[in-house]
PDB file of C-alpha atoms in Angstrom:
ATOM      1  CA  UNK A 229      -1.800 -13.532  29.757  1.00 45.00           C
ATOM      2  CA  UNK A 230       0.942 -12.094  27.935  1.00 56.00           C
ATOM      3  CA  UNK A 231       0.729  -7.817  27.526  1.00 59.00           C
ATOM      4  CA  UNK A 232       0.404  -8.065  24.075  1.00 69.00           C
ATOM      5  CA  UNK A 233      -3.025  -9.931  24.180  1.00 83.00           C
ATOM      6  CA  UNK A 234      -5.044  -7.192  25.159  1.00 93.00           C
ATOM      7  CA  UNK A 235      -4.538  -5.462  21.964  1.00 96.00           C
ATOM      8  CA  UNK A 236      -4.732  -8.554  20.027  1.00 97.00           C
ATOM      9  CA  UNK A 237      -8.032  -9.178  20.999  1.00 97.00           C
ATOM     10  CA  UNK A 238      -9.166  -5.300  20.702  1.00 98.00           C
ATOM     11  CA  UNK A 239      -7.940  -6.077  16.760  1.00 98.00           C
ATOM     12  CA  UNK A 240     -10.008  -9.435  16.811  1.00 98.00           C
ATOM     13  CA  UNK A 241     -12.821  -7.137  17.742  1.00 98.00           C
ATOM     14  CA  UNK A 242     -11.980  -5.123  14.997  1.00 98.00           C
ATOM     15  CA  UNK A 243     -12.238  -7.770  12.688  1.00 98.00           C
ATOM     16  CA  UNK A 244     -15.471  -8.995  13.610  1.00 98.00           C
ATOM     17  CA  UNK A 245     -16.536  -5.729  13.526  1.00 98.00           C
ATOM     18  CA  UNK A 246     -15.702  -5.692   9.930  1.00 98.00           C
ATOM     19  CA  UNK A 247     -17.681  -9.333   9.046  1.00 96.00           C
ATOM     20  CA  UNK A 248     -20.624  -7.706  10.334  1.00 96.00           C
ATOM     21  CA  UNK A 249     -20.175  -4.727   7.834  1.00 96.00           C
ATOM     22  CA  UNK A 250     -19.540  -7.489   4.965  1.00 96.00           C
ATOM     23  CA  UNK A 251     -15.880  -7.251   4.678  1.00 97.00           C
ATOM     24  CA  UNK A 252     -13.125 -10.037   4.786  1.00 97.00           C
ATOM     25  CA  UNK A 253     -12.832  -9.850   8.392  1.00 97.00           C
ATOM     26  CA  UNK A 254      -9.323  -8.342   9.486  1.00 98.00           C
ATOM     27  CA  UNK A 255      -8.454  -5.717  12.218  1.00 98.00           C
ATOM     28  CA  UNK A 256      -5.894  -3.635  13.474  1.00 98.00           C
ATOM     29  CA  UNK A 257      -4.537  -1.623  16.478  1.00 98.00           C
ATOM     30  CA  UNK A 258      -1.500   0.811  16.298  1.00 98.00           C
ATOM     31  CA  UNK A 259      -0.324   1.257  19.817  1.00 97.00           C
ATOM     32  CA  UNK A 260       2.344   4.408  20.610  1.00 97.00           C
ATOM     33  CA  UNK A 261       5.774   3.806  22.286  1.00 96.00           C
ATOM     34  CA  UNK A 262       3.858   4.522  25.928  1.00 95.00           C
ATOM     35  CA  UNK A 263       1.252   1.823  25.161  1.00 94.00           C
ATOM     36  CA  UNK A 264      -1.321   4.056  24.201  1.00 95.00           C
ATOM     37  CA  UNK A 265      -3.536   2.782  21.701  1.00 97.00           C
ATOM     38  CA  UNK A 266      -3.158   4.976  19.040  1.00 98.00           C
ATOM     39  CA  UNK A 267      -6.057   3.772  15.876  1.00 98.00           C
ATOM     40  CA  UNK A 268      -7.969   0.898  15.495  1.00 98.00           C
ATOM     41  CA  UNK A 269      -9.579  -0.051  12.403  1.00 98.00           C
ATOM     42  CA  UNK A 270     -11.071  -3.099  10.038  1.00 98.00           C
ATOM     43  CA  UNK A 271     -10.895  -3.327   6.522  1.00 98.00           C
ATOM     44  CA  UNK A 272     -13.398  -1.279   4.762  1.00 98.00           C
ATOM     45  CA  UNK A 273     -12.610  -1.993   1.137  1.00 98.00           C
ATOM     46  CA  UNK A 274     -16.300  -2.687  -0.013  1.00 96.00           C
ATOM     47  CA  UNK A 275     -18.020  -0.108   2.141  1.00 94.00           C
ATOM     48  CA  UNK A 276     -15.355   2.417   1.394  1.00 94.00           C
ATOM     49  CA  UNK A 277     -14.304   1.438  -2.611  1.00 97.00           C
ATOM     50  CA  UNK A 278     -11.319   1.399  -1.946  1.00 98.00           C
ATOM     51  CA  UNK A 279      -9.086  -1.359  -2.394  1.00 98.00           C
ATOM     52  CA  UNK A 280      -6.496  -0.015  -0.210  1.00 98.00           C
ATOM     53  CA  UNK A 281      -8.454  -0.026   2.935  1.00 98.00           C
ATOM     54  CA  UNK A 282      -7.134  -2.816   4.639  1.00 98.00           C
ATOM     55  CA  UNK A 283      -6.757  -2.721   8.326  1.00 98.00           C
ATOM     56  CA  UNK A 284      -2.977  -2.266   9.110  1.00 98.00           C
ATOM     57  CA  UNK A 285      -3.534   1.239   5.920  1.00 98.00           C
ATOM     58  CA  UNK A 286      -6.345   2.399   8.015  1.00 98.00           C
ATOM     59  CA  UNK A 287      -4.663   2.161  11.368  1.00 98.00           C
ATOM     60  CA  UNK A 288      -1.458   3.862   9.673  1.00 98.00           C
ATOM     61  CA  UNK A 289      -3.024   6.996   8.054  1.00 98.00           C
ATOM     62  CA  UNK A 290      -5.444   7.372  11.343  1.00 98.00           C
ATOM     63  CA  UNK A 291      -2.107   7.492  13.338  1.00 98.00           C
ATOM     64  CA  UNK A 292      -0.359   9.904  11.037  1.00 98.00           C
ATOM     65  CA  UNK A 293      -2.998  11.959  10.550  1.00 98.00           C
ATOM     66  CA  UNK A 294      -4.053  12.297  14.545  1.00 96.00           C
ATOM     67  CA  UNK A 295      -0.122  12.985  15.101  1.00 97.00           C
ATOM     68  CA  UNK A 296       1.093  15.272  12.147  1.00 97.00           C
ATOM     69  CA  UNK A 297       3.912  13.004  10.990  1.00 97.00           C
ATOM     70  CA  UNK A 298       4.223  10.275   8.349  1.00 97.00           C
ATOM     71  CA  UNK A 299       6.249   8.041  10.620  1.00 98.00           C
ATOM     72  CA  UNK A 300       5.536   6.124  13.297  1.00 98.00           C
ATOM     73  CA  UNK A 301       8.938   5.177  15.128  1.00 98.00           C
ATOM     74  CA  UNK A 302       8.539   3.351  18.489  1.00 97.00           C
ATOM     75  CA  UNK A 303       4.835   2.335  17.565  1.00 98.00           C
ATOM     76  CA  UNK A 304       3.575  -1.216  17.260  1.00 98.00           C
ATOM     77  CA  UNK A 305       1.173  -2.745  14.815  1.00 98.00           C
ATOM     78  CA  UNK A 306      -1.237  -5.282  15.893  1.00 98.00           C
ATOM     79  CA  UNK A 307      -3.140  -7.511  13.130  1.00 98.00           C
ATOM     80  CA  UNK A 308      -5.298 -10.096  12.785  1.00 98.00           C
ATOM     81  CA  UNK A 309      -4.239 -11.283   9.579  1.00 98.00           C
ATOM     82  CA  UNK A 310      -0.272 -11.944   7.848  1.00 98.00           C
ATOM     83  CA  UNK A 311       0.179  -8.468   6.456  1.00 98.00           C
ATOM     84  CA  UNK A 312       0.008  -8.345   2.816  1.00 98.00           C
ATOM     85  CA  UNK A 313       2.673  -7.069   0.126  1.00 98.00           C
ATOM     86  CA  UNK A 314       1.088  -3.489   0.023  1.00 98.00           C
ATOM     87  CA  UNK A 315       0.458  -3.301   4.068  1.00 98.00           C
ATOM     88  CA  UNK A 316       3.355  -4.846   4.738  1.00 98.00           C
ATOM     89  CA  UNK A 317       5.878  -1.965   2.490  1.00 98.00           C
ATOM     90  CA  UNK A 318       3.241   0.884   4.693  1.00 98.00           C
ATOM     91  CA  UNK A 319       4.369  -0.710   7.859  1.00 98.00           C
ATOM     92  CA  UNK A 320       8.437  -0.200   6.537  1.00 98.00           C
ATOM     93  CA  UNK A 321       7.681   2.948   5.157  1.00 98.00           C
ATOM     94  CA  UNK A 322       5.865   4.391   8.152  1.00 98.00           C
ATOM     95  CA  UNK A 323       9.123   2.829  10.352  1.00 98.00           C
ATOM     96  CA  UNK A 324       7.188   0.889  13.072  1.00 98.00           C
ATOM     97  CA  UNK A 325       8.633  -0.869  15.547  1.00 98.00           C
ATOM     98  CA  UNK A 326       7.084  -4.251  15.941  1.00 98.00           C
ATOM     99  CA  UNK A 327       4.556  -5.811  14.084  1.00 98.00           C
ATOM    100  CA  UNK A 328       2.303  -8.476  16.051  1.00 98.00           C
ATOM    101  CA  UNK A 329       0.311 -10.450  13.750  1.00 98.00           C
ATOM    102  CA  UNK A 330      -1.937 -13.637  14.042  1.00 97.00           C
ATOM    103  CA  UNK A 331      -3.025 -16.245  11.472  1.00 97.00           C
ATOM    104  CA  UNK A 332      -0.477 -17.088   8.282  1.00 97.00           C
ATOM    105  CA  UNK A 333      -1.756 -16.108   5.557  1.00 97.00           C
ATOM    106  CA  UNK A 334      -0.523 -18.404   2.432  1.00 97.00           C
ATOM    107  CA  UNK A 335      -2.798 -17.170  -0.022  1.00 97.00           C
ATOM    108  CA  UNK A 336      -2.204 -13.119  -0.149  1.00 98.00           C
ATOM    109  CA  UNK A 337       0.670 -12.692   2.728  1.00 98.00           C
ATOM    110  CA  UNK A 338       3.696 -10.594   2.015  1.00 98.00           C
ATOM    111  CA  UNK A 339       5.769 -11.154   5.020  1.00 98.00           C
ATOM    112  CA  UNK A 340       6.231 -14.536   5.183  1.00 98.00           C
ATOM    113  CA  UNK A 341       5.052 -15.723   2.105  1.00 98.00           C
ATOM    114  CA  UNK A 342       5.172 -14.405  -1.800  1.00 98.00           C
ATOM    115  CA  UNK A 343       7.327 -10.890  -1.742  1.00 98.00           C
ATOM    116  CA  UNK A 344       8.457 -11.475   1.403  1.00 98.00           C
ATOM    117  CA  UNK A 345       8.402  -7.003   1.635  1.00 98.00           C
ATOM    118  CA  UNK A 346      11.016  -6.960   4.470  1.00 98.00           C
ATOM    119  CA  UNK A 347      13.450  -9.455   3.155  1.00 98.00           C
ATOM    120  CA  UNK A 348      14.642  -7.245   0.778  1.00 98.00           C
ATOM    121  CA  UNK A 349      17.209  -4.446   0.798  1.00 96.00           C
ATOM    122  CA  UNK A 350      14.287  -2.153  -0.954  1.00 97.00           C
ATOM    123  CA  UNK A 351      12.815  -2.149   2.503  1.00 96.00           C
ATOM    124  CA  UNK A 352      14.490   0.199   4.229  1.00 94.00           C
ATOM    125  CA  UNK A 353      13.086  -0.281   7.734  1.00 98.00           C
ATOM    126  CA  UNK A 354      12.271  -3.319   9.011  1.00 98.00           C
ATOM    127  CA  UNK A 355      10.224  -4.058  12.205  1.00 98.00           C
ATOM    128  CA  UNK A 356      10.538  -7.085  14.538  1.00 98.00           C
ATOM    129  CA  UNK A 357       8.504  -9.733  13.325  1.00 98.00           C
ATOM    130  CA  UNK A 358       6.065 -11.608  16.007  1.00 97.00           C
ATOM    131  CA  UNK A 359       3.440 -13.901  14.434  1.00 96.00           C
ATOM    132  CA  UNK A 360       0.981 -16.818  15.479  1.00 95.00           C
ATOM    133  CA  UNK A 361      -0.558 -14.444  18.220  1.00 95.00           C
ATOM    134  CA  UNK A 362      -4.269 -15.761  19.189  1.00 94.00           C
ATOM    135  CA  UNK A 363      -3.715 -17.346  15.183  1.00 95.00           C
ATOM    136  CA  UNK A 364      -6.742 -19.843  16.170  1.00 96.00           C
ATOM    137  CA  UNK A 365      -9.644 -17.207  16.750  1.00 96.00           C
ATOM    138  CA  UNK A 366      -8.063 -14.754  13.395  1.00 96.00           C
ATOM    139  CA  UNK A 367      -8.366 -18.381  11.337  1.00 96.00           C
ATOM    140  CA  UNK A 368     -11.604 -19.202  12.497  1.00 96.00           C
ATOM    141  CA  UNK A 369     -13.372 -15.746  12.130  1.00 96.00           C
ATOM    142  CA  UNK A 370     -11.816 -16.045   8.493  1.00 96.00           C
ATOM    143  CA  UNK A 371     -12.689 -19.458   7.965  1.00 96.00           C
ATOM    144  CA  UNK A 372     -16.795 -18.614   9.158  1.00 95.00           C
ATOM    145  CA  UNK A 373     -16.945 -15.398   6.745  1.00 95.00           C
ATOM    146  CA  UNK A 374     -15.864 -17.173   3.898  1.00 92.00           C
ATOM    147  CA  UNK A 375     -18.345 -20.153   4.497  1.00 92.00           C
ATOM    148  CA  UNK A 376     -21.034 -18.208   5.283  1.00 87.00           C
ATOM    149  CA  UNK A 377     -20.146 -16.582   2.126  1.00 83.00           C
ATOM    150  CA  UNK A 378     -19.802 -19.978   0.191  1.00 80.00           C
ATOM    151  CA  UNK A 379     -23.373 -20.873   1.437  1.00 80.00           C
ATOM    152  CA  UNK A 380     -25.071 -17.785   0.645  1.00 70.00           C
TER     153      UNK A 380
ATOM    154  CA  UNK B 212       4.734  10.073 -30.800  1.00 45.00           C
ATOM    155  CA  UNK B 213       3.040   7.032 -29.337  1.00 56.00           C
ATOM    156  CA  UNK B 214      -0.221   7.332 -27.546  1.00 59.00           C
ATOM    157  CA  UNK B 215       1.051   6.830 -24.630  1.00 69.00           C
ATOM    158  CA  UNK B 216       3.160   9.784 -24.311  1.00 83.00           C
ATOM    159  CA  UNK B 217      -0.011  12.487 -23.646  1.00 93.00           C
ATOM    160  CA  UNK B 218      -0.605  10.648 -20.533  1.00 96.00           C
ATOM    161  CA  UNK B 219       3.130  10.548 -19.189  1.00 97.00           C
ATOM    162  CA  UNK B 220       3.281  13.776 -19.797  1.00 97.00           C
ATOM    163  CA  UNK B 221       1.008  14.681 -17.150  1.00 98.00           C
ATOM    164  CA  UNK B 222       2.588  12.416 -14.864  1.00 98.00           C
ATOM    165  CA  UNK B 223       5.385  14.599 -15.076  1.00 98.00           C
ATOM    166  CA  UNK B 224       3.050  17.587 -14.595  1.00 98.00           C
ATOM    167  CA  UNK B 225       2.321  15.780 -11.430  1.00 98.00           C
ATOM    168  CA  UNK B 226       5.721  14.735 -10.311  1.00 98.00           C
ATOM    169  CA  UNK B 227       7.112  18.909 -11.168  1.00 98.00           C
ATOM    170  CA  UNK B 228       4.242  20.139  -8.816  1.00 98.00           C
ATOM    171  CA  UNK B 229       4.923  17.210  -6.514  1.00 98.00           C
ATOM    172  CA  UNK B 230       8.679  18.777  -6.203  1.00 96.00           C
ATOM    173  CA  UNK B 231       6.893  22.483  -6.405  1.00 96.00           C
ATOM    174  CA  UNK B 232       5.346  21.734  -2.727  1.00 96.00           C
ATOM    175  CA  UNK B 233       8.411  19.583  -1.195  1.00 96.00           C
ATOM    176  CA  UNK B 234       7.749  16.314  -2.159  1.00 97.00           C
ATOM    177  CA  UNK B 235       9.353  13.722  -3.536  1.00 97.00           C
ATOM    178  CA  UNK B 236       8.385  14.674  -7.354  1.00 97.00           C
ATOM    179  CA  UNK B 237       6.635  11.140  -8.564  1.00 98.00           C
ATOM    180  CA  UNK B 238       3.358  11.616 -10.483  1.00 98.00           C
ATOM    181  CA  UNK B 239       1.250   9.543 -11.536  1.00 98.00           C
ATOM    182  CA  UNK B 240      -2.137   9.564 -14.230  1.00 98.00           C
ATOM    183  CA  UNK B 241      -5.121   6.762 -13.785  1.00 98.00           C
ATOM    184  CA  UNK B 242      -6.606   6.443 -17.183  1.00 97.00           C
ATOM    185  CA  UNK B 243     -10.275   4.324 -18.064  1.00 97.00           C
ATOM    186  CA  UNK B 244     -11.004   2.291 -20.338  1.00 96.00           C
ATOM    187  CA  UNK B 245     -12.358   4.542 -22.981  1.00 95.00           C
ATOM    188  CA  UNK B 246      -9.391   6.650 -22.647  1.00 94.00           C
ATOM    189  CA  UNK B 247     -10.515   9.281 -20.017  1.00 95.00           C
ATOM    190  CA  UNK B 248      -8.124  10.492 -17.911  1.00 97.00           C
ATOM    191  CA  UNK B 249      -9.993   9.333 -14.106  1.00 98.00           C
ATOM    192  CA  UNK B 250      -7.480  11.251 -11.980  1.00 98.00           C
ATOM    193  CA  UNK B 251      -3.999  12.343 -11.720  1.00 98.00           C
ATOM    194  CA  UNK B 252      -2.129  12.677  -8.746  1.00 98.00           C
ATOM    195  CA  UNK B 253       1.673  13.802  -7.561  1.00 98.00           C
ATOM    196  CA  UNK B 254       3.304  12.399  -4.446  1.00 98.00           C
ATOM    197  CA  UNK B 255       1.984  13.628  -1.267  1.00 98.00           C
ATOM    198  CA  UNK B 256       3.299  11.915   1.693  1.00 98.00           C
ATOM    199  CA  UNK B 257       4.553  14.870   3.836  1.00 96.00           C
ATOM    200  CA  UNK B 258       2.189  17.344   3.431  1.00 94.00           C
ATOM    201  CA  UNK B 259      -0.444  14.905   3.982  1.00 94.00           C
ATOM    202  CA  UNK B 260       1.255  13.073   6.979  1.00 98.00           C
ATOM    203  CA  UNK B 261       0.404   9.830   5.222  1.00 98.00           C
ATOM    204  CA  UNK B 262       2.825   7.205   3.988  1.00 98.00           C
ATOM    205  CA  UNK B 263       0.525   5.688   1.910  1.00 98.00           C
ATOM    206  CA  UNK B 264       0.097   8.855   0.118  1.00 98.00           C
ATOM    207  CA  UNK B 265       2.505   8.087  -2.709  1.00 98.00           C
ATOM    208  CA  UNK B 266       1.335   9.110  -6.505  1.00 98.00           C
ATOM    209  CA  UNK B 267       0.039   5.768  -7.460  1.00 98.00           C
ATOM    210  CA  UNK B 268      -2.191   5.021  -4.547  1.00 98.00           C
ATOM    211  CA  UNK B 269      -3.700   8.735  -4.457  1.00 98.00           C
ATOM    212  CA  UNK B 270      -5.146   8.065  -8.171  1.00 98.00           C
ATOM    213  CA  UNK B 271      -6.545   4.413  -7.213  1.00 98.00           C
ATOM    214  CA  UNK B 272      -7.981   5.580  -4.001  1.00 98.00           C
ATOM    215  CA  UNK B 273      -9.400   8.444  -6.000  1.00 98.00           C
ATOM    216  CA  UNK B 274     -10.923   7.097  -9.268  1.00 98.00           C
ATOM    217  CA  UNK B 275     -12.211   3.812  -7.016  1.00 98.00           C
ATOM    218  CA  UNK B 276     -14.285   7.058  -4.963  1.00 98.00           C
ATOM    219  CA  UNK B 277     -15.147   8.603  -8.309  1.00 96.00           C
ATOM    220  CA  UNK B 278     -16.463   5.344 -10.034  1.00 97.00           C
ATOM    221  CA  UNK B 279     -17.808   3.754  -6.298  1.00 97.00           C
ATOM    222  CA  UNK B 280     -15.831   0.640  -7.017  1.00 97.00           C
ATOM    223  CA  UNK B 281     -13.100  -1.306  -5.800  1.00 97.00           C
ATOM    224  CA  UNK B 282     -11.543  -2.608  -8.944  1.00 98.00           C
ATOM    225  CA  UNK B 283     -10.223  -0.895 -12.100  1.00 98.00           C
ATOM    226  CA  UNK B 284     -10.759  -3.150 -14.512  1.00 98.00           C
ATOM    227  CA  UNK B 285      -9.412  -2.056 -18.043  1.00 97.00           C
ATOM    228  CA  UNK B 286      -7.120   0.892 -16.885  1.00 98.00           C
ATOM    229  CA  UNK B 287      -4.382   2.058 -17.598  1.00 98.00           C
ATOM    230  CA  UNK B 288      -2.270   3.302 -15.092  1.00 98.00           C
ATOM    231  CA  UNK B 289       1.046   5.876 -16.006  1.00 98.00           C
ATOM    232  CA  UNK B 290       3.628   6.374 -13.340  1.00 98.00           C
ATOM    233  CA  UNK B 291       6.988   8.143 -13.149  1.00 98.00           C
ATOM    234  CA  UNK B 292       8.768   5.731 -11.344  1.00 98.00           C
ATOM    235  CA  UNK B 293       8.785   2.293 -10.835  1.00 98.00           C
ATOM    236  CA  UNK B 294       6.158   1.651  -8.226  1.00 98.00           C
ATOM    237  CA  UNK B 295       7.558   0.345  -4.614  1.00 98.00           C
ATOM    238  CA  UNK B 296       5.933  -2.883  -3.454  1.00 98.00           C
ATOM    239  CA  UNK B 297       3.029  -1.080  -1.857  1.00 98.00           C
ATOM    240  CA  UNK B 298       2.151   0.646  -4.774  1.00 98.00           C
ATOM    241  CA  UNK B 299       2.696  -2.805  -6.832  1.00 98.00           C
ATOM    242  CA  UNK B 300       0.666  -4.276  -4.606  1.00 98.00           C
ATOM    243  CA  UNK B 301      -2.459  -1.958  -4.919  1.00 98.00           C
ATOM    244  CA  UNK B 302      -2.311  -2.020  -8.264  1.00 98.00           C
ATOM    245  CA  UNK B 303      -2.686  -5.685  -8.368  1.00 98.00           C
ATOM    246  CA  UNK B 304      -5.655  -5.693  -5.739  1.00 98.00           C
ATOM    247  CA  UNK B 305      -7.033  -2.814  -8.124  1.00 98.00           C
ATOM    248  CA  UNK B 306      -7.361  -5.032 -11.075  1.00 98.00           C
ATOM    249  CA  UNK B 307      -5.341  -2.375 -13.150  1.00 98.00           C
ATOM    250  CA  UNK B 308      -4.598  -3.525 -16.831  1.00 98.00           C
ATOM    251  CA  UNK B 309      -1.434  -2.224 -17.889  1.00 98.00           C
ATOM    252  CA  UNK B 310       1.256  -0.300 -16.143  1.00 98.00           C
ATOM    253  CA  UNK B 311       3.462   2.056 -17.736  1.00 98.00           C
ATOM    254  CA  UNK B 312       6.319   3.604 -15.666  1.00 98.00           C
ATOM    255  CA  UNK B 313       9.017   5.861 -16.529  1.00 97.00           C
ATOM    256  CA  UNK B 314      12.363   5.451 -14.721  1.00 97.00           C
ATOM    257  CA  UNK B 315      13.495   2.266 -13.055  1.00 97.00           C
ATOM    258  CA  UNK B 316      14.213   2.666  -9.068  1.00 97.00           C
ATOM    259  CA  UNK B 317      16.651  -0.232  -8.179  1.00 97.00           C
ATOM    260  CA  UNK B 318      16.945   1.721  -4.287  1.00 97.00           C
ATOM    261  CA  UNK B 319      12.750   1.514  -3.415  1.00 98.00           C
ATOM    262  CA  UNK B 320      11.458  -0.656  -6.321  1.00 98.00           C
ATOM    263  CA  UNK B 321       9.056  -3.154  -6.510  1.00 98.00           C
ATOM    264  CA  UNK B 322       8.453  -3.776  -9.852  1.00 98.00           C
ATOM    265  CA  UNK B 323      11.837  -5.017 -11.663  1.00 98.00           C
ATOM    266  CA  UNK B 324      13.635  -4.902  -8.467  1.00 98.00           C
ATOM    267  CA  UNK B 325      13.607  -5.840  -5.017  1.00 98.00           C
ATOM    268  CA  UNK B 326      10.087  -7.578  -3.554  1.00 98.00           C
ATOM    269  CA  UNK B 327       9.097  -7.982  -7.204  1.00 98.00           C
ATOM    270  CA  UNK B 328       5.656  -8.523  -6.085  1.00 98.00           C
ATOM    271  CA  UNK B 329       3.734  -9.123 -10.014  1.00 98.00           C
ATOM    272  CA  UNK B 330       6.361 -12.488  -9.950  1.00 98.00           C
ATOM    273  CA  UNK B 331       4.120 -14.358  -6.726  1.00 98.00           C
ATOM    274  CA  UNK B 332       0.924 -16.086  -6.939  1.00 97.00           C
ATOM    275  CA  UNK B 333       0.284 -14.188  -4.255  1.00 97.00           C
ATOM    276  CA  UNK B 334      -0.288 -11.241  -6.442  1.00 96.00           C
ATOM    277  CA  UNK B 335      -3.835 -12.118  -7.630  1.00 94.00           C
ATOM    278  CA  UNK B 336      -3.925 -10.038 -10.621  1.00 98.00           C
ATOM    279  CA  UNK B 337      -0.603  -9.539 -12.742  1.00 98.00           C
ATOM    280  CA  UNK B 338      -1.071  -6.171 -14.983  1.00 98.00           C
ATOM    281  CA  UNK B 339       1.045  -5.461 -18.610  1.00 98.00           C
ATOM    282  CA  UNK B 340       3.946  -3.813 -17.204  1.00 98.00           C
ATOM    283  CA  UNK B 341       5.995  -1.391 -19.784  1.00 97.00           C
ATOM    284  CA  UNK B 342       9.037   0.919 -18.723  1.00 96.00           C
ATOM    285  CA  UNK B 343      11.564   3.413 -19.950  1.00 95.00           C
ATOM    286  CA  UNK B 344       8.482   6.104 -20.456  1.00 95.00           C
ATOM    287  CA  UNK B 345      10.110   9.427 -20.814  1.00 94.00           C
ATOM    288  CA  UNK B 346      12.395   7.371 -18.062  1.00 95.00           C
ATOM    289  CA  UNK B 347      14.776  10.570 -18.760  1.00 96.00           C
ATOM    290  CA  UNK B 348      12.789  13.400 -17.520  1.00 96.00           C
ATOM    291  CA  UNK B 349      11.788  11.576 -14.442  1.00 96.00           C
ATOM    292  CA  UNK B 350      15.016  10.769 -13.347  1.00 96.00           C
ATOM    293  CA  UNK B 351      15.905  14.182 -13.917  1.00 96.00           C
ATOM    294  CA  UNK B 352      13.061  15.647 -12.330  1.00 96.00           C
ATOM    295  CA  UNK B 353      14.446  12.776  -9.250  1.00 96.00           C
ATOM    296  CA  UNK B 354      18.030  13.898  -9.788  1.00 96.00           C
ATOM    297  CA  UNK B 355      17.638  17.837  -9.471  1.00 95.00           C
ATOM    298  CA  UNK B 356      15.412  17.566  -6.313  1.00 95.00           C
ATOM    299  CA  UNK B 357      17.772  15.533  -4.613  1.00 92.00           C
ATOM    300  CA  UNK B 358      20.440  17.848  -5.371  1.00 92.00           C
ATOM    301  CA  UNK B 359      18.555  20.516  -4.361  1.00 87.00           C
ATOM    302  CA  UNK B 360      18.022  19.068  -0.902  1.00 83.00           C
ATOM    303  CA  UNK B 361      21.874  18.013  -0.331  1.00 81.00           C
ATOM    304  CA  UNK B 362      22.594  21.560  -1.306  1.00 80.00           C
ATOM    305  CA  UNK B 363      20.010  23.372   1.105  1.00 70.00           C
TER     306      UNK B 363
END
């Protein structure tokens, strides 16, 4: 097992955390430059009206808050989910590290995909990129929350 | 004057008392669709330790708490500066209607410039997007701050 995985899977708990609570199940762990696990969240849009809530914001803000700073150098961000265009411009504005993330996300992603947040010069931090980490169990906790929805 | 001008004017309220307390002076005013102002909101990302805390996502977060909602349908939305690609990004997962911004920000932009995240389908909502709004005094309000920090 590689080191990362632990936290992966505390995020994948996360995220089913967040099915059960009737959000789009993503989750997220911010972890400090001596491994310590700094926040862990899921997205709490509905629950919380807010439509900034996503996992990676929550973990952020927790972090900043808990430490007195708004930047995070040193940290890394595990996710469930490709970051999106607004999580993924947090993550360069709060300066972290590395970002670990798990399933592709064609659809909303701003990393990879669409905006592409760190590919451009407006970004002025970018982290090291890891992706495709425990993708299979992020897709298919996705893939079961939106059928379930679909069938409801 | 056009209509629009009230509301930009207390953006710049905002962004003055933004620079008033050390920040960054950006302001921003969330307005409903019957014309209420919803909330209004200056730049608060270091006294807050939150990077998320920039002008535009402080009036989402708050008139999405006020109305219990996670979508602005119909509003109007008066900013400043050109939102960054977070900011751009909330505002299209807010639903927002129409976006009116003041001065362009080729260095952090995310509107006209850099991530240019309204020009994706990834973006899932694409609001009315007008600029050059009493551009002037925000830049000048941008200018004098910075000036005032090389010279401290």
């Amino acid at each position: 097992m590689t080191p990362f995985r632990p936290h992966m899977q505390a995020a994948l708990d996360e995220a089913r955390a967040a099915a059960r609570r009737g959000e789009v199940p993503v989750g997220a762990v911010l972890v400090g430059p001596d491994g310590q696990v700094l926040a862990r969240a899921g997205n709490r849009t509905r629950e919380g009206h807010d439509p900034t809530a996503h996992a990676e914001i929550r973990v952020i803000r927790d972090a900043c808050a808990t430490l007195g700073t708004e930047r995070l150098p040193g940290c890394d961000l595990y996710v469930t989910l490709e970051p999106c265009a607004m999580c993924a411009a947090a993550i360069a504005a709060a300066r972290i590290a590395r970002l670990y993330y798990g399933a592709d996300d064609p659809k909303s992603g701003g990393v990879r995909h669409g905006a592409r947040v760190f590919a451009h010069p407006q970004a002025h931090h970018v982290p090291e990129v890891y992706d495709g980490i425990a993708a299979r169990e992020a897709e298919d906790l996705l893939r079961d929350f939106f059928r379930g929805l679909r069938d409801n």
